[in-house]
Every structure is written in C-alpha cells, then in structure tokens.
CSV table of C-alpha atoms in Angstrom, one decimal:
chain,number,residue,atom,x,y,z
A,555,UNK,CA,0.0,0.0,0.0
A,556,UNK,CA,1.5,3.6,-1.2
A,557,UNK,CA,2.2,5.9,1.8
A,558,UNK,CA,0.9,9.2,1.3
A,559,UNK,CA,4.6,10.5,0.8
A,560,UNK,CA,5.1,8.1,-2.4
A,561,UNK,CA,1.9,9.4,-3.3
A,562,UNK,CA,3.1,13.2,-3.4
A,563,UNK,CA,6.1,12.1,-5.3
A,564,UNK,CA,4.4,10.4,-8.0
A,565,UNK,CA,1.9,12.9,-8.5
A,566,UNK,CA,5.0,15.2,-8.5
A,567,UNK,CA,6.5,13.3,-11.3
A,568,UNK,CA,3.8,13.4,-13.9
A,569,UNK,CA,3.1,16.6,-13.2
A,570,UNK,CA,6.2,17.4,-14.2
A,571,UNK,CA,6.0,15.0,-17.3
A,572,UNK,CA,2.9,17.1,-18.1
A,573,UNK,CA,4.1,20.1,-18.1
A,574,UNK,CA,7.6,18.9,-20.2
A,575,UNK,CA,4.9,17.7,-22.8
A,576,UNK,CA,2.8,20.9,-22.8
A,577,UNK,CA,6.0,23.0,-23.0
A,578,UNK,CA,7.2,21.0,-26.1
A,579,UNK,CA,3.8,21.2,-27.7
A,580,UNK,CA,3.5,25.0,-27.3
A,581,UNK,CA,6.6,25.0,-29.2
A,582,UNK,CA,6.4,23.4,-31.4
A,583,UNK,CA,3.8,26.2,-33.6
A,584,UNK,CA,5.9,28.8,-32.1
A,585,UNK,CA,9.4,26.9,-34.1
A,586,UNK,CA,6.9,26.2,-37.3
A,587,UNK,CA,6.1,30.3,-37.2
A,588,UNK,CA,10.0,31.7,-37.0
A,589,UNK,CA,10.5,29.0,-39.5
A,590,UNK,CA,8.0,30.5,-42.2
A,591,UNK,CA,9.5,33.7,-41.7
A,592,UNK,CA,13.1,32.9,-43.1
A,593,UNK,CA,12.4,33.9,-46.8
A,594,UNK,CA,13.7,32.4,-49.2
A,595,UNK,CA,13.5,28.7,-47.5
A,596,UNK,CA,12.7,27.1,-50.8
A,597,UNK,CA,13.5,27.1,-54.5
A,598,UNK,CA,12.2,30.7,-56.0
A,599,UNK,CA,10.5,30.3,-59.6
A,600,UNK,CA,11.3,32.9,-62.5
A,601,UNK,CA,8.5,33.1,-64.8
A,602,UNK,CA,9.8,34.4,-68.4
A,603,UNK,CA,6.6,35.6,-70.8
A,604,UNK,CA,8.7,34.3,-73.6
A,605,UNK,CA,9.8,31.1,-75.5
A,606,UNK,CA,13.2,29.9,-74.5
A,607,UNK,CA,16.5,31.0,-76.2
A,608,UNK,CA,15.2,34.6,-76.9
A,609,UNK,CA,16.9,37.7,-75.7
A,610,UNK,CA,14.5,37.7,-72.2
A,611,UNK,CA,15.5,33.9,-71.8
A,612,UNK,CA,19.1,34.7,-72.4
A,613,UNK,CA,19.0,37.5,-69.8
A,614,UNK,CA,17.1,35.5,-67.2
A,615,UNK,CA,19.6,32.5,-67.0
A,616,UNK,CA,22.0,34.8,-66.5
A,617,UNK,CA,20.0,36.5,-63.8
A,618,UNK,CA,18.8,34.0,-62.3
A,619,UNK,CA,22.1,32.2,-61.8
A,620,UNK,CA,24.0,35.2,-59.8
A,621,UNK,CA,20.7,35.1,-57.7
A,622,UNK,CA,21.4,31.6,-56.7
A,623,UNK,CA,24.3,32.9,-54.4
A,624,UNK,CA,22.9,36.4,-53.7
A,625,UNK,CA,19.8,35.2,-52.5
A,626,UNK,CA,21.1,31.9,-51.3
A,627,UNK,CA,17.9,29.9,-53.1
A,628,UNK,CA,18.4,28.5,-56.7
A,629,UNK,CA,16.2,30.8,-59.0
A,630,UNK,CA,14.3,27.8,-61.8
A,631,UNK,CA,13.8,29.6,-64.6
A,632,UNK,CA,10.3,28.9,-66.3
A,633,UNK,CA,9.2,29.6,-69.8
A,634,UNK,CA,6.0,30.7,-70.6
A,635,UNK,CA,5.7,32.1,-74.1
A,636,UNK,CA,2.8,32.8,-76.2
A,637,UNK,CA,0.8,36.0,-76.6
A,638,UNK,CA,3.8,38.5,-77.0
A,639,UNK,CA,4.3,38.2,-73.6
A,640,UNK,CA,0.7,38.2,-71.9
A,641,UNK,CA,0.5,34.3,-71.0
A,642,UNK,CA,3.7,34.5,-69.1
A,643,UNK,CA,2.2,38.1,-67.3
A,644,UNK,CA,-0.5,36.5,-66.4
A,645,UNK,CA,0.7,33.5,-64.8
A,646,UNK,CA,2.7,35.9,-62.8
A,647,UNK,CA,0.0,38.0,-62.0
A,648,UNK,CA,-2.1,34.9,-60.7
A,649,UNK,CA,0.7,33.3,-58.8
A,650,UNK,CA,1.0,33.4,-54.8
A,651,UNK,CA,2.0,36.5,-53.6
A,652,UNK,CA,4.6,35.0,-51.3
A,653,UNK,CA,7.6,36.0,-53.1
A,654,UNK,CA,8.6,32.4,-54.7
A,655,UNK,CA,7.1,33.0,-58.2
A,656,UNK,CA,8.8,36.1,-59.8
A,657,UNK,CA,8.9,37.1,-63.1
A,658,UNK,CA,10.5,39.1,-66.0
A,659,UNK,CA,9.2,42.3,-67.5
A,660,UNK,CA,10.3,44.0,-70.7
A,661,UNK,CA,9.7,46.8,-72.8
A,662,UNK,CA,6.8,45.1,-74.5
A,663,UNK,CA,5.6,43.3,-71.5
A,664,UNK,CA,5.3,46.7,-69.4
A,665,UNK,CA,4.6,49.5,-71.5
A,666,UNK,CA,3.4,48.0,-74.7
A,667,UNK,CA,1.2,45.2,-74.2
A,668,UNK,CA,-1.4,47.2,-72.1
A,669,UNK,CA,-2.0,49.9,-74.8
A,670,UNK,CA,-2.2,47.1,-77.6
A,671,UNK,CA,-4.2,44.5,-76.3
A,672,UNK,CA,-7.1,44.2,-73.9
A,673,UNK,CA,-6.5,41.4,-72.0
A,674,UNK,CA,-3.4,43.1,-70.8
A,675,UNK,CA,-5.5,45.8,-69.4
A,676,UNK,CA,-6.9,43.8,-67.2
A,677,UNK,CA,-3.3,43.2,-65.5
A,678,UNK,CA,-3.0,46.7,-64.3
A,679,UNK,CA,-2.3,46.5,-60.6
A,680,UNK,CA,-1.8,42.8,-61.0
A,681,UNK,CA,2.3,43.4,-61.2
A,682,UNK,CA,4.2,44.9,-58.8
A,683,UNK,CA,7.5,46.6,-60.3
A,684,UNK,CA,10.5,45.4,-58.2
A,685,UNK,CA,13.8,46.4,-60.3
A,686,UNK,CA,15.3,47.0,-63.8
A,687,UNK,CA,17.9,45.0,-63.8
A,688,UNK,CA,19.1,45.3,-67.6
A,689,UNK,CA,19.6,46.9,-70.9
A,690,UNK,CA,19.9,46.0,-74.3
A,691,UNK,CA,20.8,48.3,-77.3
A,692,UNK,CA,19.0,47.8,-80.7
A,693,UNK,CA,20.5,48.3,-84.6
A,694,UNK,CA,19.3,49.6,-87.6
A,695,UNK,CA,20.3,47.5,-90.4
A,696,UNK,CA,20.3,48.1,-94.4
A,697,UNK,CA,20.8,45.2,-97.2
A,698,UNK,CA,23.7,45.2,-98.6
A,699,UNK,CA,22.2,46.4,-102.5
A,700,UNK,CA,20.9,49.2,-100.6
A,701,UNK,CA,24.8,50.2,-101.2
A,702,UNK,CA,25.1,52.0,-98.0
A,703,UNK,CA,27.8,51.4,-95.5
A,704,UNK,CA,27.1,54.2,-92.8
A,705,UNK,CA,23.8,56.6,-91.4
A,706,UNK,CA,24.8,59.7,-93.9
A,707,UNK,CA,24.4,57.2,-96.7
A,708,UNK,CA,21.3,55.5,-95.4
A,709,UNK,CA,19.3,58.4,-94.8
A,710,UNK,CA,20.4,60.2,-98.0
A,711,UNK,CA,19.1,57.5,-100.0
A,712,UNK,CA,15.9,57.1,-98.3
A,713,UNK,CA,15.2,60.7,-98.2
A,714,UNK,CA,15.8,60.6,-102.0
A,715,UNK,CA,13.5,58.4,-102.9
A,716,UNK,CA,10.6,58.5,-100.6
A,717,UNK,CA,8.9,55.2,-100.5
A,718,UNK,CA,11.1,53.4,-102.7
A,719,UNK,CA,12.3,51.1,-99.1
A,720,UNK,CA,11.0,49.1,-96.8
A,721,UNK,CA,11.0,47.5,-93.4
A,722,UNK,CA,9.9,44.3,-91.8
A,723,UNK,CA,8.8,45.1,-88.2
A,724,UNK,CA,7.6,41.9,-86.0
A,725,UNK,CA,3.9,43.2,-85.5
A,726,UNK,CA,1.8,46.3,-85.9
A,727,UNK,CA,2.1,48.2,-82.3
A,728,UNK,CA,5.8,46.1,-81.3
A,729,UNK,CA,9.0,48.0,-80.3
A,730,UNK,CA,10.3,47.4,-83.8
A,731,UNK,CA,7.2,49.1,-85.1
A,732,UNK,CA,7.5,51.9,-83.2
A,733,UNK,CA,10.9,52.7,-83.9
A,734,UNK,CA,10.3,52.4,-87.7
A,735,UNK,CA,7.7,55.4,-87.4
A,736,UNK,CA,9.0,57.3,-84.9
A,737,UNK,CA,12.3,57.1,-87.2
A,738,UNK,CA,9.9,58.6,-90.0
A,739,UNK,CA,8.3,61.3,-87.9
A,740,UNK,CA,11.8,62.6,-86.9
A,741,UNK,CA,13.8,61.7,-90.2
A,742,UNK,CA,10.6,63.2,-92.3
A,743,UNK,CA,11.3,59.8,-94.2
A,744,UNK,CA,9.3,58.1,-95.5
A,745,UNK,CA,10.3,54.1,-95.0
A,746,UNK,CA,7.5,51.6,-95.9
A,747,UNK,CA,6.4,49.4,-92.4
A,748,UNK,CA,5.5,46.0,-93.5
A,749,UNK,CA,4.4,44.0,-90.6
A,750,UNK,CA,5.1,39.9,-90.2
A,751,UNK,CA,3.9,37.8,-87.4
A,752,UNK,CA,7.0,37.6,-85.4
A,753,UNK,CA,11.1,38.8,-85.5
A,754,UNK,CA,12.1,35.8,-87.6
A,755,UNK,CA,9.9,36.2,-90.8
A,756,UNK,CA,10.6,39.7,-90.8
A,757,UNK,CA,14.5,39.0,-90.4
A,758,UNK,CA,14.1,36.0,-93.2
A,759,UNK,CA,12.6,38.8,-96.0
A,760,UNK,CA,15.1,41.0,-94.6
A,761,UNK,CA,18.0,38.6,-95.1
A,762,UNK,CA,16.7,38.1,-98.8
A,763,UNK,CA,16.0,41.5,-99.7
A,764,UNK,CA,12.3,41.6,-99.6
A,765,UNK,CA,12.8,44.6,-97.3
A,766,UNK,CA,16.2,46.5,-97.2
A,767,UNK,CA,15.5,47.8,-93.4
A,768,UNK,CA,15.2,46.0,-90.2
A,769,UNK,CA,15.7,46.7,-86.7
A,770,UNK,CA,16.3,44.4,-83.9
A,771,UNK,CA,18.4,44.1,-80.2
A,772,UNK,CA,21.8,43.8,-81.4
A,773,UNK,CA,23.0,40.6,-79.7
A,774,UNK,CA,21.0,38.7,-81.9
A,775,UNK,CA,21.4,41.0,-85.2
A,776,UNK,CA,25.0,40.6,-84.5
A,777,UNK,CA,25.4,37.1,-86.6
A,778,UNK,CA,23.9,38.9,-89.6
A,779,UNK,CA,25.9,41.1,-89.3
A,780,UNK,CA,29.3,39.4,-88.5
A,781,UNK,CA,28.2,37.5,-91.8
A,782,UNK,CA,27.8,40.7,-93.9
A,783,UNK,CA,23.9,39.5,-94.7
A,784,UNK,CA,22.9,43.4,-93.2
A,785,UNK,CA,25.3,46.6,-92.9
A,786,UNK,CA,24.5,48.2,-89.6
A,787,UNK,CA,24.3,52.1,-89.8
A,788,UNK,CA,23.5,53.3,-86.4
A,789,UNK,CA,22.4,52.3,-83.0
A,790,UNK,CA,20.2,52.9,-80.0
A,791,UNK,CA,22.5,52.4,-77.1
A,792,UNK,CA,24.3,54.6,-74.2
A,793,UNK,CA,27.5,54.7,-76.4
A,794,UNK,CA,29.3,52.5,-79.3
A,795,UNK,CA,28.9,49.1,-79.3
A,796,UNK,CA,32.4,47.5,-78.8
A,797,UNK,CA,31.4,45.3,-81.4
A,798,UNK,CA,30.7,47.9,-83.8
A,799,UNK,CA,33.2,50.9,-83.0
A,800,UNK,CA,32.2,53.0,-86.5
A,801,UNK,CA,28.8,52.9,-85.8
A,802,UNK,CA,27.1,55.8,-84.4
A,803,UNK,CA,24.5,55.9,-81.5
A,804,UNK,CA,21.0,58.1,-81.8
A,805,UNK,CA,22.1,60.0,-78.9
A,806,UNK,CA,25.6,61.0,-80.4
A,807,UNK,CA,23.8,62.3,-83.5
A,808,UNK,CA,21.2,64.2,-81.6
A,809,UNK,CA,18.7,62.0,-81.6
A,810,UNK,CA,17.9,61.8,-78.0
A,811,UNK,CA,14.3,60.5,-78.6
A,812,UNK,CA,15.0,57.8,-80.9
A,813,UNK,CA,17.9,56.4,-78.7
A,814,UNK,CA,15.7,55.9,-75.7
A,815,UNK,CA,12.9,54.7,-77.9
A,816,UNK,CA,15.6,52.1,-79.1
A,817,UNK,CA,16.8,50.8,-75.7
A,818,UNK,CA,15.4,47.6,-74.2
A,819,UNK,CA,15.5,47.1,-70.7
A,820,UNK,CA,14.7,43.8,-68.7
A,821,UNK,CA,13.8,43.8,-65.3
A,822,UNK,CA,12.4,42.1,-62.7
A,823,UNK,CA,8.0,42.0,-61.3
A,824,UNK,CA,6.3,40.1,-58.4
A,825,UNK,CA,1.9,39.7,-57.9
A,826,UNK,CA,1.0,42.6,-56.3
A,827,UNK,CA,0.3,42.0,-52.5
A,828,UNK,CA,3.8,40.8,-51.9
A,829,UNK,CA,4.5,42.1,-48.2
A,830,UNK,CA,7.0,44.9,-48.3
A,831,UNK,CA,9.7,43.1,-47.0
A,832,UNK,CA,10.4,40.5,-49.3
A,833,UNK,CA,9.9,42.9,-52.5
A,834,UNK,CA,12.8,44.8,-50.7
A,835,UNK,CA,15.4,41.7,-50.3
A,836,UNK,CA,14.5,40.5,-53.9
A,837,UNK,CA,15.8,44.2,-54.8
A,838,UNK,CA,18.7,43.9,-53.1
A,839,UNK,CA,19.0,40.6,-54.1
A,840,UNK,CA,18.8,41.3,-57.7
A,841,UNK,CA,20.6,44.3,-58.0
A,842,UNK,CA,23.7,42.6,-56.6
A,843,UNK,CA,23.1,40.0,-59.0
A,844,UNK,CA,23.4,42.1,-61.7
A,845,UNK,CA,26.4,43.5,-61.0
A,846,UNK,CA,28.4,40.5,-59.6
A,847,UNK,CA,31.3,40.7,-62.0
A,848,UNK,CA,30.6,36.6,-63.3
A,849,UNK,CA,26.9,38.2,-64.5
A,850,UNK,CA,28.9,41.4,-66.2
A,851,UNK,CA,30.6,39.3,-68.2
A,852,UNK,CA,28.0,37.1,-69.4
A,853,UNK,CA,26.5,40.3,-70.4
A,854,UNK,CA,28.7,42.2,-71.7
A,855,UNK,CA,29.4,39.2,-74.5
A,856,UNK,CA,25.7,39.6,-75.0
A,857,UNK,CA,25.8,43.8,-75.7
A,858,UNK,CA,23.9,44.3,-72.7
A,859,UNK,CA,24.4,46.3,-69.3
A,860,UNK,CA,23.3,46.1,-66.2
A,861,UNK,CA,21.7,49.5,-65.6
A,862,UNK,CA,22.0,51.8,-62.9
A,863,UNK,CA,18.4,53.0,-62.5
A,864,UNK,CA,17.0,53.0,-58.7
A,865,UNK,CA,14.8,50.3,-57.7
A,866,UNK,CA,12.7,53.1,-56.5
A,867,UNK,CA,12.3,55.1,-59.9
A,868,UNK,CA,11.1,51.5,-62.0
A,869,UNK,CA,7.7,52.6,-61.5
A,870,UNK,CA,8.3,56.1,-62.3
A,871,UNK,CA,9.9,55.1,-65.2
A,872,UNK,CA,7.3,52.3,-66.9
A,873,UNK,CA,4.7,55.2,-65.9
A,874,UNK,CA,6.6,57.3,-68.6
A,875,UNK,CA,6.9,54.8,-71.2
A,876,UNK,CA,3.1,53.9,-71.1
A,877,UNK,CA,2.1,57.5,-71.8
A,878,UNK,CA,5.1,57.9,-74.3
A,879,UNK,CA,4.3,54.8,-76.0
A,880,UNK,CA,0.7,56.0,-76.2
A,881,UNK,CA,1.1,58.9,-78.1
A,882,UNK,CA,3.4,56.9,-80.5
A,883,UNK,CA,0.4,54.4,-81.2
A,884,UNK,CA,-2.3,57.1,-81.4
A,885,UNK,CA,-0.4,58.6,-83.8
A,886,UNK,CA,0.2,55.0,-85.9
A,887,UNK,CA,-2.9,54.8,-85.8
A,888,UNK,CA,-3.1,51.3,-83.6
A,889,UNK,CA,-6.2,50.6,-81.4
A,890,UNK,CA,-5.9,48.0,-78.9
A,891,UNK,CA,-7.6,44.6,-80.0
C-alpha cells in the first residue's frame, strides 16, 4: 500500500512529465512560425513571358544564376511564351503573392502590351515593379544592295527616294514598329512598315532583300551582321557598341528621342500584394546580382548592361513609357484589339 509521501512524489512526477509535454507542444507552432518567416526557404521560380532561347530567356539565366548565391535559393527559370508576352504576365499575375514566383518584364511586356491589347489591361495593378535590372541596345540594319555602309548614306538615299524602301517590323504596335515610325516622324522619311507575325519572318525577308530595313536588339542582329547579310548604320544604345566601334548611336547624332525609344531594358515583377519586405530583399538581391562581376561578363558578350536606374524610380519610369508609347500608337494609328 502507497504511503501518502510516495503518493506526493508520483503525483510530482507526472506533473512534471505534463508540463515537459505541454511546454514541447506549445513550441512546437511557435518553431513552425519563425521558421516561415526565413524567406527564401525554398527554391524561388522565375517566370519568363517568352519562348526559351530569346533575348529575355538569355537574360534570365544569367539572372537568375547570380541570384542563386545572392539570394542563397536557386532561381528555376520557367518559360511561358505565347501571346507577345501576356501568358507569361498572367501567370505571374495569378501566382501566390509570397515572393517564390517572380517574373520578368520588358519593354513590351510593361509599357506596350497594355495599350495594344485588352487582355493586358486587365493586368494593371496585377504586377508589382521590383527592379530593372538590364539593358539592351537595338540596330538599324540596311541590305547590302541598298549600297550603303554608314547613317549619312542610309538616310540620303531614303530621303531621296521616298517610298522606294521598306522595313519588316515583328507586329503592328511592337518595339520594332514603333521605332520604324517614330524614325519617320523625326527623319521626315518616309520608310514603308510591312508588318510579319514575329522577328524571324521579318528577319528572313530581310536577309533576302524583300525589305532592305530592319531593326532588332543587337546581340541577336549581331550574326547577320558578323556574316555581312545586313550593314549596320546606327544604333540605339548609351554609347558604341564595342562590337561595332564605326557605328554611331541616336544620342551622339542628336537623336535623344530615338535612342531611348531604341533601348530595351529587362527587369524584374512580383503579384501585387507581396509584403514589403520581401519585394525589398529581392531588390537587393537582384541588384547585386546584376552586377556580380561573373553576371557582367556574361552580359557584356551579350551587348547588354546592367543598368543603374533605382529600384525606386522602375515605377516612375514604366509610368513614362506607357504615356510615351501612347502617343506613338495614337499617332500610328493602332487601337488595342
């Protein structure tokens, strides 16, 4: 028979048992909380809104690779083309706001798309600018029976004989479109657009002479090029190419318009509703990315920079470009569709 004493002491014991087991339980929610809050504790997924093995896909890679160590997650880049862009925006636009679906924005993407179609409209407030990470200067680019070999040439021969040329753009309303015209407007030329479905039919009836003037991002005009298929006469870009040294840029000329008109830049968007502080290390994240001397590299051998805009200013700066771009439709005449 227990004595009260033995009693008190096993009561003691699973009392304290009990209480071990409650501590441990309360815990354990507590340890599952701090845990959620180390961001990033998983793989973070890069949408891109085009095929793979374009200029944006080319760009991500490299991207996404100096955010690996940056960031200290791998970045998997994902491909959604289709649409000029809009699947891809979309999917980002849908995904989780919990900062492990990311996604690229361009020139088109950004500040063209919602003017020229209306299921892009319907994104606006969907994307959250988070940094422009990159730029990429465009060419302007004669066939070689044109029989010019710099701008002077070019646009003499253009001016004198007004609509005599011709140049593929990829699309009624794209960058390449806008450039043409805007290039007319300030020229007072009066080059022939011809719109294809897409950069490589245009480029194919370039190549053949169909058209004797196409523009394009000059890392991938720069085979043509190389091959002496198209003579390159001046360039949108914040000084001479390295690859092309005798070639002028729009800016140097006095074009200021037309150069900025010309520049792509890539950058970086999460779902709206992303809390604060996550946008913020994905900025810093990024940002040192870009500049990591291993990403330089890779993009200097593609003509690109890394730019030096603010993270802060992105907005600002896409803001500008919609109501720019605007105009530059209105006055081509292009409704959204």
């Amino acid at each position: 028979m227990s004595t009260p004493s033995c009693q008190h002491r096993r009561f003691r014991r699973l009392s304290l048992i009990s209480l071990a087991a409650a501590s441990t339980l309360w815990a354990l929610p507590a340890a599952q909380a701090l845990a959620a809050d180390v961001y990033p504790s998983k793989p973070v997924k890069l949408i891109v809104p085009f095929a793979a093995g374009g200029s944006t896909d080319i760009v991500a890679r490299v991207i996404a690779e100096g955010m690996r160590s940056t960031l200290g997650q791998p970045v998997i880049v994902d491909n959604k083309g289709g649409a000029g862009g809009l699947i891809g925006s979309e999917a980002i636009a849908q995904a989780a706001a919990d900062g492990y679906t990311i996604g690229m924005a361009t020139v088109s993407t950004a500040t063209i798309n919602p003017l020229l179609y209306k299921r892009a409209i319907k994104l606006e407030g969907k994307l959250l600018p988070v940094a422009n990470l990159v730029t990429m200067p465009s060419v302007y680019m004669a066939h070689p029976k044109m029989g010019v070999n710099n701008f002077n040439d070019f646009l003499a021969k253009i001016k004198a004989q007004p609509g005599s040329y011709s140049a593929g753009v990829p699309g009624l309303g794209t960058l390449g479109h806008l450039m043409v015209a805007s290039f007319n407007e300030t020229m007072k030329t009066q080059i022939q657009i011809v719109p294809y479905r897409g950069n490589g039919p245009a480029l194919n009836d370039a190549l053949a002479g169909m058209v004797q003037i196409m523009t394009d991002q000059l890392p991938s005009a720069m085979p043509q090029i190389k091959g002496g298929k198209l003579v390159p006469v001046v360039v949108a870009s914040h000084g001479r190419s390295p690859d092309l040294p005798n070639v002028p840029t729009f800016k140097e000329l006095g074009y200021e318009e037309l150069n900025e008109l010309g520049i792509s830049w890539f950058g970086l968007v999460v779902p709206s509703g992303t809390p604060a502080a996550i946008v913020k290390q994905l900025q810093e994240a990024a940002v040192k990315a870009a500049h990591l001397p291993e990403v330089q590299k890779h993009l200097k051998n593609l003509g690109a920079t890394s730019t030096e805009t603010p993270p802060a200013q992105f907005p600002a700066q896409i803001a500008a470009e919609l109501k720019r771009n605007k105009a530059l439709l209105d006055k081509a005449g292009v409704k959204p569709e």
